Short mmCIF file of C-alpha atoms in Angstrom, two decimals:
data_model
loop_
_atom_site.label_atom_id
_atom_site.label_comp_id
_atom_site.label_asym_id
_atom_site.label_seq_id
_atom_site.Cartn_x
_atom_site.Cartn_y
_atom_site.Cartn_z
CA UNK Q 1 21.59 -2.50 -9.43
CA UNK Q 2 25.10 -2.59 -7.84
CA UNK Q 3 25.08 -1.94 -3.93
CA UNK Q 4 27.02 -2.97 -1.14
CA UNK Q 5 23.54 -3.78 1.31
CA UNK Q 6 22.67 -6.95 2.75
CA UNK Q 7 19.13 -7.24 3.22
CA UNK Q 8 17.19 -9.22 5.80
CA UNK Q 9 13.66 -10.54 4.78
CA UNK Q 10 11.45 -11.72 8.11
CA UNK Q 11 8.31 -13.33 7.17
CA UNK Q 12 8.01 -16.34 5.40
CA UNK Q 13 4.71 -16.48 3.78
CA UNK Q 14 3.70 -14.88 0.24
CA UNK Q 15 4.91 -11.15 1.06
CA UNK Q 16 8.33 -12.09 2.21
CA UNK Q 17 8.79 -14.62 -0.75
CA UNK Q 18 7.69 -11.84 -2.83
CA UNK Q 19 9.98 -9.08 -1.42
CA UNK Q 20 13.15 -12.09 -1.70
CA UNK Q 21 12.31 -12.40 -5.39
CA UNK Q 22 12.58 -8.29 -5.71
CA UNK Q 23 15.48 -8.16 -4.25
CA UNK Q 24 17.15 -11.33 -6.13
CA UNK Q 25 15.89 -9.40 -9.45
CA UNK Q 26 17.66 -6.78 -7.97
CA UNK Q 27 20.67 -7.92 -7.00
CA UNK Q 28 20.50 -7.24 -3.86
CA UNK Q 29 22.32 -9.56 -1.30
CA UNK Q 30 19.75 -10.77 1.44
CA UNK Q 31 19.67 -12.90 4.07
CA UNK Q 32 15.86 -15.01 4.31
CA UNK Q 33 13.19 -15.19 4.20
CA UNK Q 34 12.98 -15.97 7.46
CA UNK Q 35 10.03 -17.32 10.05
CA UNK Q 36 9.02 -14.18 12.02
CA UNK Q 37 7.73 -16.16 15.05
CA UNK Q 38 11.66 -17.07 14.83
CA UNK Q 39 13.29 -14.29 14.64
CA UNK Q 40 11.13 -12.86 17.84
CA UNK Q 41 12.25 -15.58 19.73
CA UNK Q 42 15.67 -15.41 18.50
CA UNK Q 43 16.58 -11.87 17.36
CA UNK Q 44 20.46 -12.22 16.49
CA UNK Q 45 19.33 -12.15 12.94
CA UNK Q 46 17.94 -8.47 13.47
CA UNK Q 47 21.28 -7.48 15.33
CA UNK Q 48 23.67 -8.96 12.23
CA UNK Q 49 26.22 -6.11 11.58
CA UNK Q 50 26.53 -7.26 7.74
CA UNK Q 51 22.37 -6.29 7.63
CA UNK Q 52 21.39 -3.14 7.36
CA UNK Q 53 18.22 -2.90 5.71
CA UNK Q 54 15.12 -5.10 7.64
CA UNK Q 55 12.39 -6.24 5.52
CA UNK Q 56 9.15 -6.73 7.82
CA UNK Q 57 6.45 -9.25 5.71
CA UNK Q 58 5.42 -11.06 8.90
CA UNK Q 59 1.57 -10.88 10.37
CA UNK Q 60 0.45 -7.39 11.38
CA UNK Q 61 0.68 -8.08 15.42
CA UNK Q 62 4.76 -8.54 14.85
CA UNK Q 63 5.05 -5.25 12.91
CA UNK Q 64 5.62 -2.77 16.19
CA UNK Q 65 7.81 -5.40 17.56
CA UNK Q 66 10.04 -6.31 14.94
CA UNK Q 67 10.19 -2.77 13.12
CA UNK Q 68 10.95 -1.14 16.17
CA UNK Q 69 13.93 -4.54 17.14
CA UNK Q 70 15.15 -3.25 13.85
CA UNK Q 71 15.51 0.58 14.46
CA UNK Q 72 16.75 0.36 17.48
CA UNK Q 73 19.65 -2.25 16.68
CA UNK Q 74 20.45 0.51 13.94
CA UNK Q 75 19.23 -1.26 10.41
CA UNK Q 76 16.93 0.98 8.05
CA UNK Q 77 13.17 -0.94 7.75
CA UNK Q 78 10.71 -1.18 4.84
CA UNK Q 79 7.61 -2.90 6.86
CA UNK Q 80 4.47 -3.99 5.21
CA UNK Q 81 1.46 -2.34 5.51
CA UNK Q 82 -1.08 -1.95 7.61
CA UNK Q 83 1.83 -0.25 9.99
CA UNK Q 84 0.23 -1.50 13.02
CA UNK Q 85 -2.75 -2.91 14.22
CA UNK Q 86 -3.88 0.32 16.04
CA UNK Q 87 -3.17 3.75 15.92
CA UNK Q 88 -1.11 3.39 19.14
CA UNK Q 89 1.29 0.93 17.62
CA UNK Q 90 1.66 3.48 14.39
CA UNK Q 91 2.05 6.10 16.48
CA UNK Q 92 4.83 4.41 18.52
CA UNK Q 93 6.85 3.68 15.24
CA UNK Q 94 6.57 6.74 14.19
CA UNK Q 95 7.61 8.20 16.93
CA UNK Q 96 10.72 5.48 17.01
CA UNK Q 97 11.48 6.41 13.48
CA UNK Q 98 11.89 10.14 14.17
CA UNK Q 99 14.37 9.15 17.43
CA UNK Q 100 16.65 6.89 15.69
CA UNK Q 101 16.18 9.01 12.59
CA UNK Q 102 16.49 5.73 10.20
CA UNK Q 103 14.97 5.43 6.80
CA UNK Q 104 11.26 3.96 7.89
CA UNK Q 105 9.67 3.10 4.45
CA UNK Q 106 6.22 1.53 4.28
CA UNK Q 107 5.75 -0.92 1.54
CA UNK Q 108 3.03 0.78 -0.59
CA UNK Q 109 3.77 -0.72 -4.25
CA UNK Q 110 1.19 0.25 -6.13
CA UNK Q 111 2.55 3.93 -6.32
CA UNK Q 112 5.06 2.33 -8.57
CA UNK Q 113 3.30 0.78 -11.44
CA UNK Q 114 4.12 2.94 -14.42
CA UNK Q 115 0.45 3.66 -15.10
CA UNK Q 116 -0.55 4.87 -11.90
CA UNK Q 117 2.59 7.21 -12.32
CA UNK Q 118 1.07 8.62 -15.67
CA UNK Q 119 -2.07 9.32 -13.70
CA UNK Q 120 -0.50 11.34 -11.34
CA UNK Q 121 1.31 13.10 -14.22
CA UNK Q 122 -1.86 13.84 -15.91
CA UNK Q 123 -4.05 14.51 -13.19
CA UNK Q 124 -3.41 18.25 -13.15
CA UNK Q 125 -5.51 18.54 -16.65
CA UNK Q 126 -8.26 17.10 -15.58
CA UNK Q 127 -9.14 19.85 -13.54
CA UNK Q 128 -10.27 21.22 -10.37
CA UNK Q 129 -11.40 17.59 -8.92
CA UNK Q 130 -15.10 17.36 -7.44
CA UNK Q 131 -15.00 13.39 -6.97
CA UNK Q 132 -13.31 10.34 -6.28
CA UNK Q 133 -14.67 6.54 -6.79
CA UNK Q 134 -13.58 3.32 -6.70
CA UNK Q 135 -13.23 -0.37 -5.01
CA UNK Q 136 -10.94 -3.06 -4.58
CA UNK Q 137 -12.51 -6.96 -4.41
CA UNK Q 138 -11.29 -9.95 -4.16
CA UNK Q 139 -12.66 -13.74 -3.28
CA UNK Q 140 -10.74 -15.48 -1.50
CA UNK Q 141 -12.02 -15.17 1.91
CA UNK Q 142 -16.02 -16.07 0.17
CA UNK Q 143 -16.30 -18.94 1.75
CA UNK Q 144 -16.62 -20.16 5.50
CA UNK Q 145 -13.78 -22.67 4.93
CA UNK Q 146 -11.44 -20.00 3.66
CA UNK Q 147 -9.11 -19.12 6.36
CA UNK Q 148 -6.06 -16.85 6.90
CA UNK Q 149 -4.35 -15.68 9.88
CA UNK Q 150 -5.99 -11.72 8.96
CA UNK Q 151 -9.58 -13.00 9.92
CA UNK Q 152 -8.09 -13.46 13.33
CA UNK Q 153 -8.15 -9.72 15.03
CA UNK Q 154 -5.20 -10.54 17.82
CA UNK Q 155 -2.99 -11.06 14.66
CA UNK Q 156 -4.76 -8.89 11.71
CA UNK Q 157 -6.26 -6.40 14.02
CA UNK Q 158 -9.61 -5.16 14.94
CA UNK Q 159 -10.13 -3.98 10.61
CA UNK Q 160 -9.34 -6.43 7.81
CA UNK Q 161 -10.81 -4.98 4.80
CA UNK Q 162 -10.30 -1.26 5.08
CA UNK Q 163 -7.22 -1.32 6.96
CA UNK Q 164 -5.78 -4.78 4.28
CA UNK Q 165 -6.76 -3.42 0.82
CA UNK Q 166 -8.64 -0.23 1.09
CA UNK Q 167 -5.32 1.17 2.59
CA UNK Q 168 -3.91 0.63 -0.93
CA UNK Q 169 -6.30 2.64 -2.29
CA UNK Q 170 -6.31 5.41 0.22
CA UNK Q 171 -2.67 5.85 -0.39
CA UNK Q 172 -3.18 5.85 -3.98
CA UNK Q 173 -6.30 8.54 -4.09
CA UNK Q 174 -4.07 10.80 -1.47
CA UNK Q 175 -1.13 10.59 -3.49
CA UNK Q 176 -2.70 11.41 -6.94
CA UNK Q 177 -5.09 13.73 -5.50
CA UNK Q 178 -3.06 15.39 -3.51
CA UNK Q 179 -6.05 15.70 -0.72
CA UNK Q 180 -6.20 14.41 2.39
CA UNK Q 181 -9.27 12.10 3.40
CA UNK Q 182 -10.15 13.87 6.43
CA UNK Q 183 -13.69 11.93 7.34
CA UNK Q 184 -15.71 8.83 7.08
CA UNK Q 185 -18.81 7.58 6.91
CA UNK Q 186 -18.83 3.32 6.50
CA UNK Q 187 -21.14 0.50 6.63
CA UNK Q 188 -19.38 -2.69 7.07
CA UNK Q 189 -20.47 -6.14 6.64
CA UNK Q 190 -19.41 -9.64 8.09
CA UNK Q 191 -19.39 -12.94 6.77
CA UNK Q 192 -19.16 -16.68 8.42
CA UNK Q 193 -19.19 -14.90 12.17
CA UNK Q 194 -16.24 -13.80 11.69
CA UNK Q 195 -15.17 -10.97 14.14
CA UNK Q 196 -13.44 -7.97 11.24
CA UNK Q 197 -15.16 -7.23 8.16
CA UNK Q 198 -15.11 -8.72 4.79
CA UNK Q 199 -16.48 -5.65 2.85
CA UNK Q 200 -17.45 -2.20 3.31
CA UNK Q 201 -18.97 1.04 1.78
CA UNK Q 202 -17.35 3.86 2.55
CA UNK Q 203 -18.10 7.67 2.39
CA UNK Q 204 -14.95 9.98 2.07
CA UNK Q 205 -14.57 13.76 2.58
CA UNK Q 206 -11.31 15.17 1.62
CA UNK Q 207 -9.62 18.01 2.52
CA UNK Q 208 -10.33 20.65 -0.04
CA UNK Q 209 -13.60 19.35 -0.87
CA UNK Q 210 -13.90 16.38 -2.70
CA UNK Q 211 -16.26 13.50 -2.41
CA UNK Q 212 -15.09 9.97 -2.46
CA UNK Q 213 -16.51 6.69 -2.92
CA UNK Q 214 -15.19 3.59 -1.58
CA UNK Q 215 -16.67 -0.55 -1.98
CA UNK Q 216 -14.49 -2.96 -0.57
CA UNK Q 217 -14.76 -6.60 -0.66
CA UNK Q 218 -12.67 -9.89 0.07
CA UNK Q 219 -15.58 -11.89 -0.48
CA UNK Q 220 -17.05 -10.59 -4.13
CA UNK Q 221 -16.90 -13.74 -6.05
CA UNK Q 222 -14.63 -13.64 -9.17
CA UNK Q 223 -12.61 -10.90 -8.31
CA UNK Q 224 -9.04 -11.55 -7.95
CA UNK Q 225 -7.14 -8.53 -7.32
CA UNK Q 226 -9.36 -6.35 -8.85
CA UNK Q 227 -8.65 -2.20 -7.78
CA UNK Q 228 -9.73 0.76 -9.96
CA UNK Q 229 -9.52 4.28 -9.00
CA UNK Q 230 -11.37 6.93 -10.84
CA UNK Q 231 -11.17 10.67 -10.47
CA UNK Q 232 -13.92 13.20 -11.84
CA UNK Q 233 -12.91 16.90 -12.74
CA UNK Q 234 -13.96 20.17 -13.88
CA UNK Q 235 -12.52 19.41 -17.75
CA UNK Q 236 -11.86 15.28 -17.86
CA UNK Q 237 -12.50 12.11 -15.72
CA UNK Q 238 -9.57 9.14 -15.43
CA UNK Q 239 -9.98 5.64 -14.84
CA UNK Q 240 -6.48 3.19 -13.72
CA UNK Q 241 -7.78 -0.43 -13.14
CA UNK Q 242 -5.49 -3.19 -11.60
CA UNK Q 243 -6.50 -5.80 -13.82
CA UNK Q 244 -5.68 -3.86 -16.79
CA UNK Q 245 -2.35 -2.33 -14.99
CA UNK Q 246 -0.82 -0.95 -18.12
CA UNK Q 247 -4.11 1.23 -19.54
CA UNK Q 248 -5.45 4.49 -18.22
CA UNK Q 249 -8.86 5.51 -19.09
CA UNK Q 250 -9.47 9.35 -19.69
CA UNK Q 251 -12.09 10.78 -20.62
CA UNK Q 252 -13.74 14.33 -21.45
CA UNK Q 253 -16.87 15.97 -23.15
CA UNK Q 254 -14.88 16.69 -26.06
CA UNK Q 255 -14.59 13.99 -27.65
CA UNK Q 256 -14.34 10.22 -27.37
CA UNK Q 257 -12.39 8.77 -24.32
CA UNK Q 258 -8.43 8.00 -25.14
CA UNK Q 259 -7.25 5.13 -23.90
CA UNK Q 260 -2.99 5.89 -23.13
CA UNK Q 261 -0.92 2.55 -23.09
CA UNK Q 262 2.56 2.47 -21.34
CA UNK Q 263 4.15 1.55 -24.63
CA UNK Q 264 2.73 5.19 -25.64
CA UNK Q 265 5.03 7.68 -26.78
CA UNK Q 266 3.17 10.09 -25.01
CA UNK Q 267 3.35 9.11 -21.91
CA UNK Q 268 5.33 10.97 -19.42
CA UNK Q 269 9.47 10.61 -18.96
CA UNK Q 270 8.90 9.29 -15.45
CA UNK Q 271 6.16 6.82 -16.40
CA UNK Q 272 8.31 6.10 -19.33
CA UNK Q 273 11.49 5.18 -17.22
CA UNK Q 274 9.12 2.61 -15.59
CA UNK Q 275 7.49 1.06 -18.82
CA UNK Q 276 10.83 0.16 -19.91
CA UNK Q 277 11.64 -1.57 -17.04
CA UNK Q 278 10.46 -5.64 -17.77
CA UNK Q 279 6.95 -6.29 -16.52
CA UNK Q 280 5.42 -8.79 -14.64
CA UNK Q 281 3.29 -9.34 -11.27
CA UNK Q 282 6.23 -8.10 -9.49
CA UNK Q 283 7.22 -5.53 -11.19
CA UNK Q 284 5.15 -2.66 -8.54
CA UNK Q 285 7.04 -4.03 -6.22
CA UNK Q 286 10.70 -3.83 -7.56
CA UNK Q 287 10.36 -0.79 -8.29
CA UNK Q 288 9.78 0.71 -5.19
CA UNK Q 289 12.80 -1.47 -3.65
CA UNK Q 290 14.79 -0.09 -6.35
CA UNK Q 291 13.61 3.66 -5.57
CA UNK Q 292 14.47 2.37 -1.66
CA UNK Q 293 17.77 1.12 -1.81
CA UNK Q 294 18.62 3.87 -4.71
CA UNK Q 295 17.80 6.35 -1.53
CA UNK Q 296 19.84 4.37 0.14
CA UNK Q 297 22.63 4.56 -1.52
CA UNK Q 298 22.70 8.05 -1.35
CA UNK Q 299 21.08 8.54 -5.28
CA UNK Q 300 19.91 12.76 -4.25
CA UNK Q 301 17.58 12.10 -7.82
CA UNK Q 302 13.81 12.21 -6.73
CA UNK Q 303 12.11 8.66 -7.00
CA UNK Q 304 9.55 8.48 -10.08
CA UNK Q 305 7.06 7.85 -7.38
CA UNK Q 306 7.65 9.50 -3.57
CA UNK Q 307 8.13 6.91 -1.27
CA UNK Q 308 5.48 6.09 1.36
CA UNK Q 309 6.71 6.97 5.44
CA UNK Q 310 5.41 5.48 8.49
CA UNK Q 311 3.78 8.65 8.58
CA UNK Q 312 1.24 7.38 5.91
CA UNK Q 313 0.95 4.09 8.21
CA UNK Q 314 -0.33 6.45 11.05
CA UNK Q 315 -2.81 8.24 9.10
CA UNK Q 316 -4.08 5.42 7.31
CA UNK Q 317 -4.21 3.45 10.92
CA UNK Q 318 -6.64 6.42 12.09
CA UNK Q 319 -8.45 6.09 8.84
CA UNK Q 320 -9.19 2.77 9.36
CA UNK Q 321 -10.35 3.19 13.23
CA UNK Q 322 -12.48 6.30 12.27
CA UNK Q 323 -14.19 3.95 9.90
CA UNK Q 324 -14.90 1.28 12.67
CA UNK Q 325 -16.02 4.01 14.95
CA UNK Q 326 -18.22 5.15 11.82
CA UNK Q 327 -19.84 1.94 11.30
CA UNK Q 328 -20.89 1.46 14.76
CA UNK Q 329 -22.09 4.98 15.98
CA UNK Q 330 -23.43 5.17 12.64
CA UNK Q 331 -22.65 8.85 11.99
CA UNK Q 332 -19.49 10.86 9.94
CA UNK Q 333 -16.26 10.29 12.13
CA UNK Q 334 -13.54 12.81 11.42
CA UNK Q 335 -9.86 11.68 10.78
CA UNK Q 336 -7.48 13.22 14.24
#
């Protein structure tokens, strides 16, 4: 990919590495990764007329700040998620978004794994949909020696697990769905004394009447990076898994379940112009910084996968406070 940006990356740890290795597969000129607790105390970086495109991978408290640094000194942003650490924050960038009327993208890359595209392809003949399920666990906050700036709520905010992985798959459900989670019910759980949870249970309602089920987990031993969303219809269920990334599982009473590969012929034309892109751990991620920086540069073709707003950071934000609020008055909390 031939443009004429000049990224900056701010955050040094394993999402801006990650997001400097996109971009590098891109070629995309960039300027980082750099420290975040730099850059806030020294923001000429952020003011660079050659940048115009602000990568935020730094902890969740420095999202508002640098985000909002960024739109104001006139650069588009692509922040990772959560937005904010609470709703106010979200809200605030959202609002700053809409005022300075750059291109505010939030960093949701699992829309772009080829699979998950198929799924939203095929998700129309499955039927009228009655329920969703699914988790995402990982391990590597089991133990009480594991540490990581996220268990600390000034700097990962008041919800770890629901607002760190479970928003991935709350973007994912909405998205393929096309519902709306509009209340929660949750139980959460905490390990080690630790003040934000490391797993949950969650009880969804969604907008035209789907149930959902949610378990969440950064302490379920064995379980690397392991996400699977399933969705039950009227005629056919469908199963995409992480850990198998490039399988979807459907599924219906006539017959045996199928099992649709990306190397498929049958796949769909936009889940095909993904599968013949090279794979690899980063590949979810590429792809969206491709579809961002295709946008960019002014490519009016729709992205195989829409592109997630701050907008989605708000909502999911709320999501993720209604669930607190669940846990602890015990009862359904509505989404506002």
């Amino acid at each position: 990919m031939e443009t004429d940006h000049h990224a900056l990356v701010v955050g040094s740890g394993y999402a801006g590495v990650k997001h400097a290795e996109a971009l590098d597969e891109l070629g995309i000129a960039f300027t980082g990764p750099l420290s975040a607790r730099r850059v806030m105390e020294d923001s000429r970086a952020l003011e660079d007329p050659a940048v115009n495109v602000v990568h935020v991978c730094a902890a969740n408290d420095l999202h508002v700040a640098l985000a909002g640094r960024a739109m104001r000194a006139g650069k588009d942003v692509i922040c990772e998620k959560p937005l904010a650490v609470d709703v106010r924050g979200a809200d605030e960038l959202v609002s700053l978004a809409h005022k300075t009327g750059r291109l505010a993208v939030l960093a949701y890359n699992y829309r772009f794994h080829p699979m998950v595209v198929e799924l939203a392809a095929r998700v129309v003949f499955l039927g009228p949909l009655h329920s969703a399920r699914g988790s995402f666990l990982q391990d590597w906050l089991l133990l009480a020696t594991d540490a990581n700036w996220r268990v600390e709520e000034a700097r990962g905010g008041a919800s770890r697990a629901i607002a760190d992985i479970g928003a991935h798959w709350l973007d994912l459900v909405e998205l393929v769905s096309g519902q709306r989670i509009v209340a929660v019910a949750a139980q959460l759980g905490r390990l080690h004394g630790r003040g934000t949870e490391d797993h949950a249970g969650l009880l969804l309602r969604f907008s035209d009447g789907m149930t959902g089920t949610l378990v969440l987990s950064q302490a379920a031993a064995g379980h690397r990076n392991d996400m699977e969303l399933s969705l039950d219809g009227s005629t056919g269920s469908a199963t995409w898994h992480h850990e198998r990334p490039n399988e979807l599982w459907l599924g219906s009473r006539a017959g045996d379940a199928l099992v649709v590969a990306r190397d498929d012929d049958l796949i769909s034309p936009a889940a095909r112009a993904l599968a013949a892109l090279p794979a690899g751990p980063n590949e979810a991620r590429r792809n969206l910084l491709a579809a961002v920086y295709a946008r960019l540069s002014g490519d009016e073709r729709e992205p195989v996968a829409p592109l997630a707003t701050f907008e989605d950071g708000l909502r999911h934000a709320r999501f993720a406070a209604a669930a607190l609020e669940s846990a602890s008055r015990e009862k359904w909390v509505s989404i506002t």
